[in-house]
Coordinates of C-alpha atoms in Angstrom, one line a residue:
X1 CA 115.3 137.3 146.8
X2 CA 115.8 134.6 144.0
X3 CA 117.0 137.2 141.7
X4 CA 120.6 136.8 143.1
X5 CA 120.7 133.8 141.7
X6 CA 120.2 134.5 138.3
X7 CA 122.9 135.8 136.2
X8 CA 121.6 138.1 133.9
X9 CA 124.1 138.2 131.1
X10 CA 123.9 134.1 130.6
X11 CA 121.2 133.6 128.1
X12 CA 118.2 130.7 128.9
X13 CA 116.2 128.7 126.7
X14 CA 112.2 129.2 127.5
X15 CA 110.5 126.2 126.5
X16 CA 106.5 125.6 126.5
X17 CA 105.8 123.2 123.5
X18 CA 102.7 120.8 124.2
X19 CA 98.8 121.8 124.3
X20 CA 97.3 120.3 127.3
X21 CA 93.9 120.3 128.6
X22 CA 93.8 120.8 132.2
X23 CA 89.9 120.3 133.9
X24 CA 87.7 117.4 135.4
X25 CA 85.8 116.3 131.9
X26 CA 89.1 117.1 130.0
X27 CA 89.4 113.4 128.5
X28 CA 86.5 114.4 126.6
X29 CA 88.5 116.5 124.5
X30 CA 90.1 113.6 123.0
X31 CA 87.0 113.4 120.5
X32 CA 88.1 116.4 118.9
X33 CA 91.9 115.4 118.9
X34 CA 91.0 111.5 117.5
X35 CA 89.0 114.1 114.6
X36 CA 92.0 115.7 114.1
X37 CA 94.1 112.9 113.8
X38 CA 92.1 111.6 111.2
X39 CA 92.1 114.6 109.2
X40 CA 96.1 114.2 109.0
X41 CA 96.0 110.5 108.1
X42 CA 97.2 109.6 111.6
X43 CA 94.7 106.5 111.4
X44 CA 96.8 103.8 112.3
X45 CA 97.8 103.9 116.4
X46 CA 99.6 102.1 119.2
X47 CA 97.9 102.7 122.7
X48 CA 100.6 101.6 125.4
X49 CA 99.0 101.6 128.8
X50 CA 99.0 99.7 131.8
X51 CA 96.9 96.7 132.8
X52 CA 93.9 98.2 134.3
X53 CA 94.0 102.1 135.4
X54 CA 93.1 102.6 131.7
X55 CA 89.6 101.2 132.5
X56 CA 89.4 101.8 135.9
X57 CA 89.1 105.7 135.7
X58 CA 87.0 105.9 132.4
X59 CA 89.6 107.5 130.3
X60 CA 89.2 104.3 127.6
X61 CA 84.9 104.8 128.1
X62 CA 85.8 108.1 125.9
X63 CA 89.1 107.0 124.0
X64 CA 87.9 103.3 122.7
X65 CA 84.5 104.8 121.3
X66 CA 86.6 108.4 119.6
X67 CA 89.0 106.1 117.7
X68 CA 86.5 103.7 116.2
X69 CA 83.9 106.4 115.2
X70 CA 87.0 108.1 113.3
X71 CA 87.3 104.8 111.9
X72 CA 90.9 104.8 113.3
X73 CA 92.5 101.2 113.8
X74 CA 94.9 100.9 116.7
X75 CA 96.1 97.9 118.8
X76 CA 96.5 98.0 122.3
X77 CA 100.0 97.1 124.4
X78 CA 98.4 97.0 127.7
X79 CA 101.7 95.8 129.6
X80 CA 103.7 98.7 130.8
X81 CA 104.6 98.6 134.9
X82 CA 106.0 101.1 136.7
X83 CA 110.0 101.8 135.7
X84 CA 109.4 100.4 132.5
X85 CA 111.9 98.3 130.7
X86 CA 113.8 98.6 127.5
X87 CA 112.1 95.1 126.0
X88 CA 108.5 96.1 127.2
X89 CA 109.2 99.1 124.7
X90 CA 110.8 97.1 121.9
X91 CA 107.2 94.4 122.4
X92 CA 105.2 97.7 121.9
X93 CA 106.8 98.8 118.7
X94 CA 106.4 95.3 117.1
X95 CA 103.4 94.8 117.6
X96 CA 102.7 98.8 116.5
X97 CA 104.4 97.9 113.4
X98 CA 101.9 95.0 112.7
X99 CA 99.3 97.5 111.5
X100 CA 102.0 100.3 110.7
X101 CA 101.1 102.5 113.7
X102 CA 101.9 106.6 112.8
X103 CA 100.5 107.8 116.2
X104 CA 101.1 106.8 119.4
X105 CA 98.9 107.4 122.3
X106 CA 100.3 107.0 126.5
X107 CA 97.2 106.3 128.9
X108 CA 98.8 106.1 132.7
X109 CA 101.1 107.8 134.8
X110 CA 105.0 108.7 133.5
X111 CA 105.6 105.1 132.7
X112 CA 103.2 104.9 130.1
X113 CA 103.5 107.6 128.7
X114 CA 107.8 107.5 128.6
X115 CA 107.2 104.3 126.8
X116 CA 104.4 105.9 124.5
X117 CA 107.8 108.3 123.7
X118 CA 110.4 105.9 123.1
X119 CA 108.3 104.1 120.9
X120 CA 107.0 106.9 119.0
X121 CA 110.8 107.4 118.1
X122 CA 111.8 103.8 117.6
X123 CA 108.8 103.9 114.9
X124 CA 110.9 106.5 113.2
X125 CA 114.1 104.8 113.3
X126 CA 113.0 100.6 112.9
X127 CA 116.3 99.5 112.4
X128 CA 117.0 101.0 116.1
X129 CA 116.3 99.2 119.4
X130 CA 115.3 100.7 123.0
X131 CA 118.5 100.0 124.2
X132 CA 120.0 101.7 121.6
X133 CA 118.1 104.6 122.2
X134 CA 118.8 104.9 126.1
X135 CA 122.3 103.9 125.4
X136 CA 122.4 106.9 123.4
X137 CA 123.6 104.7 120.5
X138 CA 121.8 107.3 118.0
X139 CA 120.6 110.8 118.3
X140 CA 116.7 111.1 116.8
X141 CA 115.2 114.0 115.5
X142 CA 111.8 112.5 114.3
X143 CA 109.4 110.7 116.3
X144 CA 105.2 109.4 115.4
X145 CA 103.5 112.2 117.0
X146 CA 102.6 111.5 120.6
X147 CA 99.3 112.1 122.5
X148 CA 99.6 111.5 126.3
X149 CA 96.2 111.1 128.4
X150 CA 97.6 111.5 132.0
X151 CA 96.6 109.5 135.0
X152 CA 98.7 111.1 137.9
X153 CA 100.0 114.2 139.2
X154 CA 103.4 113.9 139.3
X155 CA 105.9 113.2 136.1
X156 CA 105.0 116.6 134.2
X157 CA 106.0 114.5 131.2
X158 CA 103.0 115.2 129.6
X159 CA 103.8 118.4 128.8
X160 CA 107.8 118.1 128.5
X161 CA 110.5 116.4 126.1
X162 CA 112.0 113.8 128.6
X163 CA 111.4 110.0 128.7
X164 CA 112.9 107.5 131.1
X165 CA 113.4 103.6 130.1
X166 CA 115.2 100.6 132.4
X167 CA 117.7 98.2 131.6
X168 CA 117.7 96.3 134.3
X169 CA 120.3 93.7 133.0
X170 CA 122.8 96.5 132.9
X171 CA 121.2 98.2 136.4
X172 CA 120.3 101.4 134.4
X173 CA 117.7 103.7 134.4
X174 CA 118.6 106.8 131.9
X175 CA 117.1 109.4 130.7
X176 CA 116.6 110.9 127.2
X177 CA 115.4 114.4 126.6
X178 CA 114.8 115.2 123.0
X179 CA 112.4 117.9 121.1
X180 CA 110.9 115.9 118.8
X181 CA 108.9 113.7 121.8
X182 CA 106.6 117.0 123.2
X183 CA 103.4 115.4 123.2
X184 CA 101.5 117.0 120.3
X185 CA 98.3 117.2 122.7
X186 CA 98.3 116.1 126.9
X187 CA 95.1 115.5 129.0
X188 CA 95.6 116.7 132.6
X189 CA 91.8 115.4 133.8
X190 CA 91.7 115.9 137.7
X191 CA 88.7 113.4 137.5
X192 CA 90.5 110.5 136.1
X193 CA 92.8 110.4 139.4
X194 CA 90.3 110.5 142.5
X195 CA 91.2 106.7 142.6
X196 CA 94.7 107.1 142.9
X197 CA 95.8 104.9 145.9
X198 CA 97.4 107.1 149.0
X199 CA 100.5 105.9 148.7
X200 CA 100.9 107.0 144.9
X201 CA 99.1 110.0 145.7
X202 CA 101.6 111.1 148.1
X203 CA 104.5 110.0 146.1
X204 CA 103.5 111.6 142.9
X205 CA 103.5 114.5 144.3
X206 CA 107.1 115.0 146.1
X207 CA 107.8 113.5 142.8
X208 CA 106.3 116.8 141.5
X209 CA 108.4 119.1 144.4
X210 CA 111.6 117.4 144.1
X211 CA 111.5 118.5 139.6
X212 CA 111.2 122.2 140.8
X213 CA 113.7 122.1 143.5
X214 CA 116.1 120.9 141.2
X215 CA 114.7 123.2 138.5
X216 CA 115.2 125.9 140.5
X217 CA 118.5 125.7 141.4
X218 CA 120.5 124.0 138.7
X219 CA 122.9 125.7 137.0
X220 CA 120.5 126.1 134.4
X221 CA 118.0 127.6 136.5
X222 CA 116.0 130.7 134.8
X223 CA 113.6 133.4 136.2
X224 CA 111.0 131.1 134.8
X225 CA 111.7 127.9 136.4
X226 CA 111.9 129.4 139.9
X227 CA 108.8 131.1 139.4
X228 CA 106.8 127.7 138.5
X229 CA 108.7 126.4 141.4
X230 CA 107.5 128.6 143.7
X231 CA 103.8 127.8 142.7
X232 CA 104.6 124.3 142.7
X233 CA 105.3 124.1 146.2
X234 CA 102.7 125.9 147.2
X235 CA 100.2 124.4 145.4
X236 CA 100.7 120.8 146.5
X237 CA 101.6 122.2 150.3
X238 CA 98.1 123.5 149.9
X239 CA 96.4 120.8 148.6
X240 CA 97.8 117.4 148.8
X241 CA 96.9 117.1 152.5
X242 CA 93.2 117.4 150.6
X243 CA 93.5 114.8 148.8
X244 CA 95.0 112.6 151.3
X245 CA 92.4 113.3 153.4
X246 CA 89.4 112.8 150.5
X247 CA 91.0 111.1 147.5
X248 CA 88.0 112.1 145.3
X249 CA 88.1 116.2 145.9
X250 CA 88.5 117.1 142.2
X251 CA 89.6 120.8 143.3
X252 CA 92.7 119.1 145.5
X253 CA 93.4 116.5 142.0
X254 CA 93.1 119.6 139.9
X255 CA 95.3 121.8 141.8
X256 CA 98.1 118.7 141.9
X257 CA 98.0 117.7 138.3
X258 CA 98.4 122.0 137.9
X259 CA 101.2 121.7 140.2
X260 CA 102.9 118.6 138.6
X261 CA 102.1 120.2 134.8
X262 CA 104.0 123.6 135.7
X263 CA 106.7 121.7 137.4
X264 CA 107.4 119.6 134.1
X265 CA 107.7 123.0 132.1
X266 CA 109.7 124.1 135.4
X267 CA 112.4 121.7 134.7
X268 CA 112.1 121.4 130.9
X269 CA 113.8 124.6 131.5
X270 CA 115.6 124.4 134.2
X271 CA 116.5 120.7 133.8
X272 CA 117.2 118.2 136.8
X273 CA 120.8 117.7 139.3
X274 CA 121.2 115.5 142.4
X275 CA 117.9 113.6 143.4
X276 CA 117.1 112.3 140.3
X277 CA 120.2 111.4 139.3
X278 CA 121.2 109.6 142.9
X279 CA 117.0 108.0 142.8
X280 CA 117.4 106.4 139.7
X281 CA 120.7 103.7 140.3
X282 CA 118.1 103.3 143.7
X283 CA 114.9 102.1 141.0
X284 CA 117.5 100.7 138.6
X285 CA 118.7 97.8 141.2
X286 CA 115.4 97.5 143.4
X287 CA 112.8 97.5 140.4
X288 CA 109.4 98.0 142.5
X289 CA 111.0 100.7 144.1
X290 CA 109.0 104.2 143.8
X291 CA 110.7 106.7 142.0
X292 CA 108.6 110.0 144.4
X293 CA 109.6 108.1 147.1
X294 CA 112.9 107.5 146.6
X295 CA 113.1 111.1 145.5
X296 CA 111.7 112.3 149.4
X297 CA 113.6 109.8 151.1
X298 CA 117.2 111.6 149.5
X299 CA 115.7 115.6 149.2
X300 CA 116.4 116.1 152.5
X301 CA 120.1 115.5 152.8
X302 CA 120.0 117.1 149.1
X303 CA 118.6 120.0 150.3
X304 CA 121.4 120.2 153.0
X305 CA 124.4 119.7 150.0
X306 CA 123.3 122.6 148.2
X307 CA 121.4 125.2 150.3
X308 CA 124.3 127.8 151.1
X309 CA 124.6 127.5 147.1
X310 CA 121.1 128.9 146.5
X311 CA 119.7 129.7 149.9
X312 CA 117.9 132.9 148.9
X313 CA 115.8 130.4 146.3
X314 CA 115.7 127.8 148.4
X315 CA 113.9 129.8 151.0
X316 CA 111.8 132.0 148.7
X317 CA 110.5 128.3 147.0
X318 CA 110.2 126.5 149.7
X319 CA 108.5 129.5 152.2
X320 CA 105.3 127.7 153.1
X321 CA 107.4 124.5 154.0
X322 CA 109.9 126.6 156.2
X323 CA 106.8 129.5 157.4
X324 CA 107.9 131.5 159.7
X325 CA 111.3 130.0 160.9
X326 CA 114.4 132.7 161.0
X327 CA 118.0 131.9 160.5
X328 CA 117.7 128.9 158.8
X329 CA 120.9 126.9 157.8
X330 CA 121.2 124.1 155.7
X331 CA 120.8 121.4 158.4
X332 CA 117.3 123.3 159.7
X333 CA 116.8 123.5 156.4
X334 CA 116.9 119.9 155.5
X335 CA 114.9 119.1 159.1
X336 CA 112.0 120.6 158.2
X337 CA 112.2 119.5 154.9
X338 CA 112.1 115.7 156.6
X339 CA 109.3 117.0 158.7
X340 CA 106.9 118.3 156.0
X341 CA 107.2 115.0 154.5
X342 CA 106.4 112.9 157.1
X343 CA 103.6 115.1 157.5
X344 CA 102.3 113.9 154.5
X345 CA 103.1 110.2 154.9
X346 CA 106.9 109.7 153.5
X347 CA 108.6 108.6 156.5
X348 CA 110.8 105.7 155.9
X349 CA 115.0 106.0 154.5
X350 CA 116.6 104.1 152.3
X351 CA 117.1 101.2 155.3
X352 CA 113.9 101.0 155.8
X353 CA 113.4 100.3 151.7
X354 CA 116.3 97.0 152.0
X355 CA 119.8 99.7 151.0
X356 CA 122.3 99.2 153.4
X357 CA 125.6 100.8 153.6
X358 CA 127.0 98.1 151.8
X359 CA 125.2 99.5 148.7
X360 CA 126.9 103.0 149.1
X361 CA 129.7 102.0 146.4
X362 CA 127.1 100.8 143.4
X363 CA 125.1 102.9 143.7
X364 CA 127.6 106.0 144.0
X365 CA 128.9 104.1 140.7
X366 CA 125.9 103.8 138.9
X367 CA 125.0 107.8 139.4
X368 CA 128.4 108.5 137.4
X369 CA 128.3 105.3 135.2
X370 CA 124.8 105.3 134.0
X371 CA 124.2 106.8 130.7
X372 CA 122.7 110.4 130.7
X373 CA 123.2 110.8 134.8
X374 CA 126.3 112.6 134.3
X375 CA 124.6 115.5 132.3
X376 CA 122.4 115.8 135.5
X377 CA 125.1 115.7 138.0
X378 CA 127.0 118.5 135.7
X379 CA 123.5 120.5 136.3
X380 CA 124.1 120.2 140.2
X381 CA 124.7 124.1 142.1
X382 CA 127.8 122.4 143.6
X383 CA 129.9 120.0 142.4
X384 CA 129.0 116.5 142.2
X385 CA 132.4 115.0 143.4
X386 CA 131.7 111.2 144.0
X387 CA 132.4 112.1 148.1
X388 CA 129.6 114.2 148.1
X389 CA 127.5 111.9 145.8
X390 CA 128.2 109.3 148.0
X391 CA 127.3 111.5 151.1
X392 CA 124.2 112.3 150.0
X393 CA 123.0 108.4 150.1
X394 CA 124.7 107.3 153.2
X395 CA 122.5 110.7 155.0
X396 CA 119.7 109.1 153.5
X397 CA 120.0 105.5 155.1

């Protein structure tokens, strides 16, 4: 049992700090939060989004008409792409400034919505840049409050305190995790995402299973954490075949962006180690890169690194993956690991995506060099030597 794992006389920080609204027709609530918002003089808003998802699954037929019969002015940074970058940020708080912007609203996926974050800080401090920020150059406290109108089922970052921003000059991608960027409200609308492509649809969601892996066996790992895990994996073993198979069954979307909103609280608590910190040098050098899929493509040979660490969590969390198989070990663990996810359509390795083992030094430099990496790889149930760091990507080629 997963108990074992837990030491009971090392005390753990619960966090659960956002209100979301989880259902199909949830957007709609945003008419009572633009209402509220008025009411505290939050009139004045910056809306980053990206170029057309905003539209396309009618979350801005209910936000655009909410905000103007509040009378609320807000401009509109519709320019964020996937693994945003520090200057796209630094765009969106001037122009936020040009009306004096004390709200901030993220319409999209975790890109959006990271942005929406940072900038709702850097509105707070606007003698500050994004690079600053990421480069941990200053330690905020205050940030604009921050709505977040999700369009996946994946980040969690809806409901949690963590923001990631690139820096692609430098080849970073770090991550900042700070209480004062909870969203004040999230939307999780299972109806806004029967349009997400396969592809993201897929990827979003072993985006979702990799947070509680590593929330449920980091070093920081709590009763609670494991126990959102468990239903994580569950939940998108369940249902994300359903909605590859029919991208419009709202139960399958509603039981993902579920699964993906737990497993944010699942590692707001028990925080992130290896795959994350080894996928982002991967999305920091190739820039289109997906971050779920980078995340698959290395779980596997993570899974093998650190199973004898936790292996009664790993196989209480992971029991619908690995069914009815007896004496697993880490390498059958990490087999049929590789073999649910092919199963569900993540079936290349890091050759396949352009990495070669003539990348293996950067990038094993980059997961100890790149600010706020080394905080994960201190959260890893082994340690994170640079041999084993290094392992870990040439497995995955």
């Amino acid at each position: 049992m997963w108990e074992k794992d837990i030491n009971v006389n090392e005390v753990k920080e619960i966090r659960l700090k956002t209100t979301a609204y989880l259902g199909a027709g949830a957007i709609n609530k945003f008419n009572d939060i633009a209402q509220e918002l008025k009411a505290k003089g939050l009139d004045k808003i910056v809306i980053l989004t990206g170029k057309g998802a905003y539209k396309k699954t009618g979350a801005w037929d209910v936000v655009e008409p909410a905000l103007k019969a509040n009378d609320i002015e807000y401009v509109l940074f519709d320019k964020i792409t996937p693994n945003p970058e520090h200057k796209d940020v630094d765009d969106a708080v001037a122009l936020a400034k040009t009306i004096g912007a004390n709200c901030v609203i993220g319409i999209g996926g975790g890109s959006p919505i990271d942005a929406a974050k940072s900038t709702a800080i850097l509105l707070s401090y606007p003698e500050k840049t994004c690079a600053d920020l990421y480069e941990f150059e200053f330690t905020p406290d205050k940030a604009a409050p921050v709505i977040a109108i999700n369009l996946t089922h994946g980040t969690g970052t809806e409901v949690d305190r963590f923001a990631v921003v690139s820096i692609p000059e430098k080849e970073y991608k770090p991550a900042i995790a700070y209480d004062c960027i909870y969203p004040m409200y999230a939307i999780d609308d299972p109806a806004l995402m029967v349009s997400l492509p396969e592809f993201q649809t897929m990827s979003v969601s072993v985006d979702a299973v990799n947070h509680v892996f590593e929330a449920c066996t980091s070093v920081v790992a709590n009763p609670l954490s494991i126990l959102l895990a468990k239903e994580v994996v569950r939940l998108v073993h369940d249902y994300l075949p359903k909605a590859l198979k029919d991208p419009k069954d709202v139960e399958a979307r509603y039981y993902l962006v579920y699964a993906s909103m737990i497993a944010g609280s699942s590692f707001d608590n028990g925080l992130l180690h290896f795959t994350h910190a080894l996928e982002h040098p991967l999305s920091a050098i190739k820039t289109d890169f997906t971050h779920g899929y980078g995340l698959g493509i290395l779980l596997p040979a993570v899974v093998r690194h650190t199973f004898e660490s936790r292996r009664a969590t790993i196989e209480e969390v992971f029991a619908p993956i690995f069914v009815d198989e007896k004496d697993i070990d880490a390498n059958k663990a990490a087999e049929l690991i590789k073999e649910w996810l092919r199963s569900v359509g993540l079936t290349n390795t890091l050759k396949d995506e352009g990495f070669s083992e003539d990348h293996l030094d950067k990038l094993t430099e980059l997961a100890f060099t790149t600010p706020s990496l080394d905080g994960l790889l201190g959260c890893a149930p082994v340690e994170a030597t640079r041999e084993v760091v290094r392992a870990i990507y040439a497995e995955s080629l």
